[in-house]
Short mmCIF file of C-alpha atoms in Angstrom, two decimals:
data_model
loop_
_atom_site.label_atom_id
_atom_site.label_comp_id
_atom_site.label_asym_id
_atom_site.label_seq_id
_atom_site.Cartn_x
_atom_site.Cartn_y
_atom_site.Cartn_z
CA MET A 1 103.00 88.47 105.91
CA THR A 2 103.70 87.92 101.99
CA LEU A 3 103.91 84.57 99.85
CA ARG A 4 107.49 84.82 99.94
CA TRP A 5 108.12 84.98 103.61
CA ARG A 6 105.83 82.32 104.25
CA ILE A 7 107.31 79.91 101.70
CA VAL A 8 110.83 80.69 103.42
CA ALA A 9 109.31 80.23 107.07
CA LEU A 10 107.64 76.98 105.78
CA VAL A 11 111.01 75.60 104.24
CA ALA A 12 112.99 76.87 107.31
CA ALA A 13 110.43 75.21 109.78
CA ALA A 14 110.53 71.79 107.45
CA THR A 15 114.53 71.72 107.56
CA CYS A 16 114.43 72.38 111.58
CA ALA A 17 111.86 69.48 111.96
CA ALA A 18 113.65 66.92 109.80
CA ALA A 19 116.97 67.84 111.21
CA ALA A 20 115.06 67.66 115.04
CA ALA A 21 113.31 64.06 113.99
CA VAL A 22 117.00 62.67 112.74
CA GLY A 23 118.98 63.86 115.71
CA VAL A 24 116.35 62.41 117.82
CA LEU A 25 115.99 58.78 116.13
CA VAL A 26 119.86 58.80 115.95
CA HIS A 27 120.49 59.88 119.77
CA HIS A 28 118.16 56.99 120.76
CA ALA A 29 119.31 54.24 118.67
CA SER A 30 123.12 55.33 119.92
CA ARG A 31 121.86 55.28 123.64
CA ASP A 32 119.74 52.02 123.35
CA ARG A 33 123.28 50.69 121.54
CA GLU A 34 125.21 51.64 124.54
CA LEU A 35 123.06 50.30 127.08
CA SER A 36 122.63 47.24 125.20
CA GLN A 37 125.88 46.86 125.21
CA ALA A 38 126.94 47.73 128.57
CA ARG A 39 124.04 45.51 130.21
CA ASP A 40 125.31 42.49 127.94
CA GLY A 41 128.72 43.16 129.48
CA ALA A 42 127.57 43.43 133.02
CA ARG A 43 125.62 40.23 132.83
CA THR A 44 128.46 38.20 131.74
CA THR A 45 130.88 39.66 134.16
CA LEU A 46 128.23 38.81 136.87
CA GLU A 47 127.99 35.28 135.56
CA ARG A 48 131.69 34.87 136.01
CA ALA A 49 131.88 36.54 139.21
CA ALA A 50 129.00 34.14 140.57
CA LEU A 51 130.70 31.35 139.34
CA GLY A 52 134.23 32.22 140.85
CA TYR A 53 132.27 32.84 144.21
CA ALA A 54 130.71 29.58 143.94
CA ARG A 55 134.13 27.97 143.59
CA THR A 56 136.11 29.83 145.87
CA GLY A 57 133.85 31.78 148.29
CA GLY A 58 135.30 35.06 147.29
CA VAL A 59 135.19 37.73 144.48
CA GLN A 60 138.57 39.11 144.31
CA GLY A 61 139.36 40.26 140.74
CA SER A 62 136.33 39.01 139.07
CA GLY A 63 134.96 43.02 139.19
CA ALA A 64 132.05 42.00 141.08
CA VAL A 65 131.31 43.66 144.73
CA LEU A 66 128.99 42.07 147.77
CA ASP A 67 126.63 44.48 149.49
CA ALA A 68 128.13 47.31 147.32
CA PRO A 69 126.78 50.59 148.80
CA GLY A 70 125.72 52.37 145.58
CA LEU A 71 123.86 49.71 144.43
CA PRO A 72 120.30 51.22 143.29
CA GLY A 73 117.57 50.66 145.38
CA GLY A 74 115.24 49.05 142.90
CA LEU A 75 117.56 46.30 141.85
CA ARG A 76 118.52 45.65 145.37
CA ARG A 77 114.85 45.13 146.33
CA LEU A 78 114.56 42.96 142.87
CA VAL A 79 117.63 40.79 144.24
CA ALA A 80 115.70 40.44 147.87
CA LYS A 81 113.16 38.60 146.18
CA GLY A 82 115.27 35.98 144.80
CA HIS A 83 115.65 37.51 141.20
CA GLN A 84 118.47 38.73 139.08
CA GLY A 85 118.45 41.78 137.25
CA THR A 86 120.05 45.04 135.61
CA GLU A 87 119.50 48.89 135.64
CA PHE A 88 120.85 52.03 134.79
CA ALA A 89 121.23 54.87 137.22
CA THR A 90 123.24 57.86 137.24
CA GLY A 91 124.82 58.15 140.98
CA PRO A 92 127.67 60.19 142.52
CA ASP A 93 130.21 58.71 140.64
CA GLY A 94 128.30 59.16 137.44
CA PRO A 95 126.07 56.85 135.27
CA ALA A 96 126.61 52.98 135.05
CA MET A 97 125.16 50.07 134.36
CA TRP A 98 124.32 47.64 137.23
CA ALA A 99 123.95 43.86 137.18
CA ALA A 100 122.99 42.13 140.78
CA ARG A 101 121.97 38.44 141.86
CA PRO A 102 121.58 36.82 145.38
CA ALA A 103 124.73 35.32 146.57
CA ASP A 104 124.35 33.04 149.88
CA GLY A 105 122.16 35.98 151.71
CA GLN A 106 124.03 38.42 150.29
CA VAL A 107 123.80 40.87 146.99
CA LEU A 108 126.60 39.82 144.28
CA SER A 109 127.06 42.84 141.66
CA VAL A 110 128.78 44.31 139.30
CA ARG A 111 129.20 48.51 138.13
CA VAL A 112 129.81 49.14 134.55
CA ASP A 113 130.91 52.93 134.28
CA MET A 114 129.27 54.63 131.14
CA SER A 115 130.44 58.18 131.84
CA THR A 116 132.71 58.19 128.46
CA ALA A 117 130.14 56.49 126.28
CA MET A 118 127.33 58.88 127.80
CA ARG A 119 129.89 61.83 126.83
CA ASN A 120 130.28 60.22 123.25
CA ILE A 121 126.40 60.13 123.10
CA SER A 122 126.30 64.00 124.04
CA ALA A 123 128.93 64.93 121.67
CA LEU A 124 126.97 63.57 119.02
CA ASP A 125 123.95 65.42 119.86
CA THR A 126 125.87 68.23 119.47
CA ASN A 127 127.28 67.62 116.36
CA ILE A 128 123.93 66.51 115.29
CA ILE A 129 122.65 70.29 115.86
CA LEU A 130 125.45 71.85 114.45
CA ALA A 131 124.35 69.73 111.18
CA GLY A 132 121.07 70.77 111.06
CA LEU A 133 122.22 74.31 111.59
CA MET A 134 124.25 74.22 108.55
CA THR A 135 121.77 72.45 106.57
CA THR A 136 119.11 75.15 107.43
CA ALA A 137 121.72 77.59 106.56
CA VAL A 138 122.65 75.87 102.91
CA VAL A 139 118.79 75.00 102.18
CA LEU A 140 117.11 78.53 103.41
CA PRO A 141 118.64 80.47 100.88
CA LEU A 142 117.40 77.82 97.75
CA GLY A 143 114.19 78.17 99.76
CA VAL A 144 114.46 81.90 99.48
CA LEU A 145 115.82 82.40 95.81
CA THR A 146 112.90 79.86 94.92
CA ALA A 147 110.24 81.55 96.80
CA GLU A 148 111.14 84.70 95.09
CA ARG A 149 110.72 83.38 91.78
CA MET A 150 107.19 82.25 92.32
CA SER A 151 106.25 85.42 94.14
CA ARG A 152 107.95 87.19 91.44
CA ARG A 153 105.60 85.60 88.70
CA LEU A 154 102.57 85.57 91.07
CA ARG A 155 103.23 89.26 91.20
CA LEU A 156 103.48 89.73 87.34
CA ALA A 157 100.21 87.70 86.96
CA ALA A 158 98.37 89.90 89.61
CA ALA A 159 99.96 93.12 88.29
CA THR A 160 98.98 92.09 84.67
CA ALA A 161 95.10 91.25 86.10
CA ARG A 162 94.98 94.83 87.33
CA ARG A 163 96.17 96.37 84.30
CA ILE A 164 93.35 94.38 82.53
CA ALA A 165 90.77 95.40 84.86
CA ALA A 166 91.93 98.94 84.20
CA GLY A 167 91.10 98.68 80.68
CA ASP A 168 94.86 97.59 79.25
CA LEU A 169 93.38 94.77 77.04
CA ASP A 170 96.69 94.77 75.42
CA ALA A 171 98.48 93.23 79.02
CA ARG A 172 99.83 90.04 78.85
CA ILE A 173 101.86 87.89 80.99
CA SER A 174 103.51 85.72 78.03
CA PRO A 175 104.27 82.91 80.45
CA ALA A 176 107.50 80.43 79.24
CA ALA A 177 106.05 76.95 78.38
CA ARG A 178 107.02 74.66 81.61
CA PRO A 179 105.20 71.22 81.96
CA HIS A 180 103.37 70.63 85.59
CA ASP A 181 103.92 74.25 86.57
CA GLU A 182 100.52 75.61 87.91
CA ILE A 183 101.72 79.11 87.93
CA ALA A 184 102.32 79.04 84.16
CA GLU A 185 98.84 77.45 83.97
CA ILE A 186 97.10 80.35 86.06
CA SER A 187 99.32 82.59 83.80
CA GLY A 188 98.00 81.39 80.29
CA ALA A 189 94.42 81.06 81.76
CA VAL A 190 94.82 84.80 82.47
CA ASP A 191 96.36 85.39 78.83
CA SER A 192 93.20 83.53 77.26
CA MET A 193 90.86 85.35 79.57
CA ALA A 194 92.14 88.71 78.53
CA ALA A 195 92.12 87.79 74.63
CA ALA A 196 88.90 86.70 74.87
CA LEU A 197 87.51 89.57 76.70
CA GLN A 198 89.55 91.81 74.21
CA GLU A 199 88.11 90.35 71.04
CA ARG A 200 84.54 90.68 72.69
CA LEU A 201 85.21 94.26 73.44
CA LEU A 202 86.47 94.88 69.95
CA ASP A 203 83.57 93.10 68.52
CA GLU A 204 81.04 95.34 70.67
CA GLN A 205 82.78 98.40 69.72
CA ARG A 206 82.95 97.60 65.87
CA PHE A 207 79.36 97.03 66.27
CA THR A 208 78.57 100.21 67.74
CA ALA A 209 80.43 102.06 65.25
CA ASP A 210 79.01 100.10 62.70
CA VAL A 211 75.67 100.57 63.49
CA ALA A 212 76.09 104.47 64.55
CA HIS A 213 77.67 104.56 60.82
CA GLU A 214 75.07 102.85 58.86
CA LEU A 215 72.42 105.09 60.90
CA ARG A 216 73.94 108.12 60.23
CA THR A 217 72.72 108.14 56.37
CA PRO A 218 69.40 107.10 56.63
CA LEU A 219 68.82 109.97 59.67
CA MET A 220 70.46 112.54 57.90
CA GLY A 221 67.51 111.57 55.06
CA LEU A 222 64.93 111.91 58.19
CA VAL A 223 66.05 115.15 59.70
CA THR A 224 65.42 116.58 56.05
CA ALA A 225 62.01 114.83 55.75
CA ALA A 226 61.30 115.85 59.03
CA GLU A 227 62.24 119.76 58.49
CA LEU A 228 59.92 119.49 55.20
CA LEU A 229 56.68 118.61 57.34
CA PRO A 230 53.96 121.22 57.88
CA PRO A 231 53.96 123.18 60.94
CA GLY A 232 52.12 121.62 63.99
CA GLU A 233 52.05 119.83 66.80
CA ALA A 234 53.05 116.10 65.50
CA ALA A 235 55.60 117.72 63.26
CA GLY A 236 57.08 119.29 66.22
CA TYR A 237 57.20 116.24 68.19
CA VAL A 238 58.68 114.45 65.18
CA ARG A 239 61.37 116.67 64.89
CA ASP A 240 62.34 116.40 68.40
CA ARG A 241 62.61 112.99 68.30
CA VAL A 242 64.65 112.96 65.16
CA ARG A 243 66.80 115.39 67.19
CA VAL A 244 67.29 112.81 70.08
CA LEU A 245 67.98 110.09 67.95
CA SER A 246 70.61 112.27 66.03
CA THR A 247 72.09 113.14 69.36
CA LEU A 248 72.35 109.53 70.16
CA VAL A 249 74.07 108.50 67.14
CA GLU A 250 76.89 111.19 67.01
CA GLU A 251 77.21 110.41 70.93
CA LEU A 252 77.53 106.56 70.06
CA LEU A 253 79.94 107.64 66.80
CA GLU A 254 81.88 109.55 69.72
CA ILE A 255 82.18 106.93 71.85
CA SER A 256 83.58 104.58 69.43
CA ARG A 257 85.98 106.95 68.56
CA LEU A 258 87.09 107.45 72.20
CA ASP A 259 87.33 103.41 72.93
CA ALA A 260 89.37 102.85 69.32
CA GLY A 261 91.98 105.59 70.66
CA ALA A 262 91.42 107.71 67.22
CA GLU A 263 91.10 110.93 69.40
CA GLU A 264 94.06 113.21 69.58
CA ALA A 265 94.23 116.36 71.70
CA ASP A 266 95.15 119.55 70.23
CA LEU A 267 96.94 121.31 73.45
CA SER A 268 97.60 124.85 73.81
CA PRO A 269 97.36 127.63 76.31
CA CYS A 270 94.22 129.12 76.46
CA PRO A 271 92.14 131.62 78.57
CA LEU A 272 89.82 129.07 80.83
CA GLY A 273 86.96 132.06 81.19
CA PRO A 274 85.89 132.38 77.77
CA VAL A 275 86.14 128.59 77.22
CA LEU A 276 83.89 127.95 80.32
CA ASP A 277 81.50 130.77 78.78
CA GLU A 278 80.97 129.37 75.80
CA ALA A 279 80.60 125.65 77.05
CA ILE A 280 77.58 126.88 79.60
CA ALA A 281 76.31 129.19 76.79
CA GLY A 282 76.41 126.23 74.30
CA THR A 283 74.08 124.24 76.40
CA GLY A 284 71.22 127.15 76.71
CA LEU A 285 70.74 126.26 80.42
CA SER A 286 71.43 127.98 83.67
CA ALA A 287 74.51 127.85 85.45
CA ARG A 288 76.30 130.17 87.74
CA LEU A 289 80.05 130.36 87.03
CA ARG A 290 82.01 131.68 90.28
CA THR A 291 86.07 131.90 90.57
CA GLY A 292 88.20 132.00 93.73
CA THR A 293 86.43 129.66 95.61
CA ALA A 294 87.19 126.69 97.49
CA GLU A 295 88.23 123.73 95.39
CA GLY A 296 85.61 121.04 95.38
CA THR A 297 83.22 122.46 97.74
CA GLY A 298 81.32 125.11 95.87
CA GLN A 299 81.51 127.53 98.35
CA PRO A 300 82.66 131.30 97.97
CA ASP A 301 86.02 131.77 99.60
CA SER A 302 85.99 134.81 101.35
CA ALA A 303 89.07 136.71 100.13
CA GLU A 304 88.37 136.37 96.47
CA ASP A 305 84.16 135.93 96.05
CA THR A 306 83.26 139.50 95.27
CA GLY A 307 80.38 138.40 93.17
CA GLN A 308 81.94 138.65 89.86
CA ARG A 309 80.65 136.04 88.27
CA ASP A 310 76.92 135.90 88.75
CA ALA A 311 74.10 133.61 87.26
CA THR A 312 73.44 133.25 83.51
CA ASP A 313 69.99 133.11 82.31
CA ARG A 314 68.37 130.51 80.36
CA THR A 315 69.94 131.62 77.11
CA GLY A 316 73.49 131.41 78.02
CA GLN A 317 73.63 135.12 78.16
CA ARG A 318 75.57 137.18 80.81
CA ASP A 319 74.73 140.84 82.06
CA SER A 320 77.21 143.41 80.84
CA ALA A 321 78.74 143.91 84.18
CA ASP A 322 80.06 140.69 84.48
CA ASP A 323 81.97 140.71 80.72
CA THR A 324 84.32 143.41 82.15
CA GLY A 325 86.21 141.17 84.66
CA PRO A 326 89.76 140.51 84.01
CA TRP A 327 89.03 136.80 84.57
CA HIS A 328 86.56 136.74 81.62
CA SER A 329 88.84 138.31 79.10
CA ALA A 330 90.75 136.41 76.59
CA ASP A 331 93.88 138.21 78.62
CA GLY A 332 93.15 135.87 81.94
CA PRO A 333 94.53 133.35 83.35
CA LYS A 334 95.24 130.03 80.95
CA VAL A 335 95.25 126.54 81.05
CA TRP A 336 97.06 124.28 78.94
CA THR A 337 94.28 121.85 77.43
CA ASP A 338 92.06 121.35 74.17
CA PRO A 339 89.41 124.15 74.32
CA ARG A 340 86.80 122.29 71.90
CA ARG A 341 86.91 119.13 73.98
CA LEU A 342 87.06 121.10 77.25
CA THR A 343 84.07 122.96 76.27
CA ARG A 344 82.64 119.82 75.57
CA ILE A 345 83.44 118.35 78.96
CA VAL A 346 81.98 121.16 80.48
CA ALA A 347 78.88 121.35 78.76
CA ASN A 348 77.97 117.41 78.93
CA LEU A 349 78.39 117.97 82.94
CA VAL A 350 76.01 121.20 83.00
CA VAL A 351 73.41 119.21 80.72
CA ASN A 352 73.54 116.20 83.01
CA ALA A 353 73.40 118.46 86.14
CA HIS A 354 70.23 119.94 84.82
CA ARG A 355 69.07 116.68 83.65
CA HIS A 356 69.51 114.56 86.51
CA GLY A 357 69.92 116.87 89.39
CA ARG A 358 68.12 120.29 90.39
CA GLU A 359 68.91 123.61 90.19
CA PRO A 360 70.82 126.11 90.75
CA VAL A 361 73.91 124.55 88.92
CA GLU A 362 77.42 125.91 89.85
CA VAL A 363 80.37 125.89 87.76
CA THR A 364 83.39 126.79 90.01
CA VAL A 365 86.74 127.40 89.51
CA ALA A 366 89.44 126.70 91.99
CA ALA A 367 91.72 129.25 93.52
CA ASP A 368 94.74 127.04 91.78
CA GLY A 369 92.71 127.98 88.08
CA ARG A 370 92.98 124.74 86.81
CA THR A 371 90.24 122.81 88.98
CA VAL A 372 86.78 123.09 87.54
CA THR A 373 83.81 121.93 89.81
CA VAL A 374 80.37 121.22 88.37
CA ARG A 375 77.72 121.05 91.13
CA ASP A 376 74.15 120.63 91.31
CA HIS A 377 71.76 120.77 94.32
CA GLY A 378 69.62 117.26 93.47
CA THR A 379 69.97 113.86 95.01
CA GLY A 380 73.52 113.36 94.07
CA TYR A 381 75.26 110.60 92.15
CA PRO A 382 74.18 106.78 92.76
CA ASP A 383 76.73 104.87 94.86
CA ASP A 384 76.97 102.50 92.01
CA LEU A 385 78.24 105.55 89.66
CA LEU A 386 80.51 106.48 92.24
CA GLU A 387 82.10 102.89 92.78
CA LYS A 388 82.46 102.14 89.39
CA GLY A 389 82.53 105.16 87.24
CA PRO A 390 80.05 106.30 84.55
CA GLN A 391 78.49 103.42 82.44
CA ARG A 392 77.19 103.85 78.83
CA PHE A 393 73.26 103.65 78.58
CA ARG A 394 73.00 103.47 82.52
CA THR A 395 71.57 106.47 84.11
CA GLY A 396 71.62 105.30 87.78
CA VAL A 397 68.33 105.30 90.19
CA ARG A 398 65.05 106.46 88.70
CA GLU A 399 64.89 109.93 90.45
CA ARG A 400 68.37 110.79 88.77
CA GLY A 401 65.91 111.46 85.56
CA ARG A 402 65.99 110.13 81.90
CA GLY A 403 68.86 109.94 79.61
CA HIS A 404 71.09 107.70 77.46
CA GLY A 405 73.75 107.75 79.90
CA LEU A 406 76.18 108.47 77.36
CA GLY A 407 77.31 112.12 78.28
CA LEU A 408 79.24 111.31 81.47
CA THR A 409 80.85 108.70 79.48
CA ILE A 410 82.17 111.12 76.57
CA ALA A 411 83.06 113.46 79.20
CA VAL A 412 85.63 110.54 80.85
CA GLY A 413 86.76 109.76 78.03
CA GLN A 414 87.45 113.09 76.87
CA ALA A 415 89.26 114.07 79.82
CA GLN A 416 91.43 111.40 79.51
CA VAL A 417 92.18 112.24 76.02
CA ILE A 418 93.11 115.94 77.34
CA GLY A 419 95.76 114.49 80.25
CA ALA A 420 92.79 115.79 82.76
CA THR A 421 91.29 113.54 85.59
CA LEU A 422 87.43 113.54 86.38
CA GLU A 423 86.30 112.67 89.74
CA PHE A 424 82.58 112.55 90.81
CA GLY A 425 81.27 112.70 94.20
CA ASN A 426 78.37 114.18 96.46
CA ALA A 427 78.26 117.24 98.53
CA PRO A 428 77.88 116.92 102.05
CA ASP A 429 74.77 119.12 102.15
CA GLY A 430 73.27 117.35 99.04
CA GLY A 431 73.81 117.57 95.41
CA ALA A 432 76.23 115.62 92.79
CA VAL A 433 79.68 117.20 92.77
CA ALA A 434 81.76 116.60 89.25
CA THR A 435 85.68 117.70 89.81
CA LEU A 436 87.39 118.36 86.72
CA ARG A 437 91.55 119.12 87.23
CA LEU A 438 93.17 120.24 84.44
CA PRO A 439 96.69 119.21 83.45
CA GLU A 440 99.94 121.61 84.37
CA GLU A 441 101.49 123.48 81.41
CA PRO A 442 104.46 121.90 80.28
CA GLU A 443 107.89 123.95 80.78
CA ARG A 444 108.56 125.58 78.13
CA PRO A 445 112.68 125.36 77.20
CA GLU A 446 114.85 128.66 77.85
CA LEU A 447 116.36 130.33 75.19
CA SER A 448 119.73 129.62 76.44
CA ASP A 449 118.80 125.94 76.81
CA LEU A 450 118.19 126.02 73.10
CA PRO A 451 121.04 124.25 70.68
CA GLU A 452 123.05 127.24 68.98
CA LEU A 453 122.92 127.35 65.22
CA PRO A 454 126.20 126.92 63.25
CA GLU A 455 126.71 130.46 61.32
CA PRO A 456 125.92 130.12 57.90
CA GLY A 457 128.93 129.74 55.37
CA PRO A 458 129.67 131.63 52.11
CA ILE A 459 127.76 130.93 49.19
CA HIS A 460 129.74 130.02 46.31
CA GLY A 461 128.28 130.58 42.93
#
């Protein structure tokens, strides 16, 4: 049950409880008053009847009766002990107040009929119930409106918090200033938290970009100096470390541009096969490129797996027989994407598969022609990555290998730029699986849908 309906139910229960409490109090007060008045009237009549009986020995015209047959048993026993008293009882003749006392061995009693008083009390109870229902009918809609306003404001705060958690740091609730309003205080606290978080992240992004930019100039000098070193084992090691440092700086700059939203995709229809060929060849690593397979499984589809896309060697070159297929040519199936960024994404996934997994590495294009899967046969992605996604400078568990943890972060960022989705998972039989789903090509307007141009008029010299 949502908070809104809980509040409505609480308002309804409180209103009904208040109406019931008032009704019970009024009922008992009215009944006690009627019984008290009837008791006083019965005693007064009994006293007058007793005086008349003592003078005349009779009770005619006094309203009293000797040894009345309907006298309640409890009152009769009380009189038999020599006492007088009153008792309310409901008999065949209806509710009544009795008063009795001893009189020369007999019981002198007075009966005051209370049928009318009890009917009035019943009518009062009915009116109280109707008034309670009317009050509930009036208060309940007001409670619904109040609860709806509170629920709407809380839902807005929750939705804004989710947007902030998803990365939209510009999201704000912007509550109106209301004194002694707890929801406004919570909303203001969420906005303050978002502003502080945004400022901190922006500071970190600026720091990363500034560090990478400042390192770029001395790094270029270091690269040049390393190339001038005489050949040798030490020189080779220095050049390798310089290349690693240069790659790290370039990746930091790329991440800073992605974080700042400065990257824009140059989307166009392009053949998927040559782009994947270029991505794999650029890594210099082996990967088997397969087509016509079941999506996300990496297993060949029985209808289309003819082995036409076989394994590449360590240099990224392919057998000449593979290059004759229609899928591999520039006239093959096309996708709507930025080929440069797609090449970057696939290359990062292949390098990550080799660095942290085990061969063979497979690049699979699903039957829809827009889904690309990169799989290795290692230990798979760690649970933390599957739960939270790639995080920079985190490579997961130790058996996943070494690295800076930036490749997958860049791949996710570039996928967002081109409008694609990149998901990570583990294959049932072992190995990490990265699934890239490219966007569909937008519909192009037909020639008949284009606005007609006005006919050119005469040119006057």
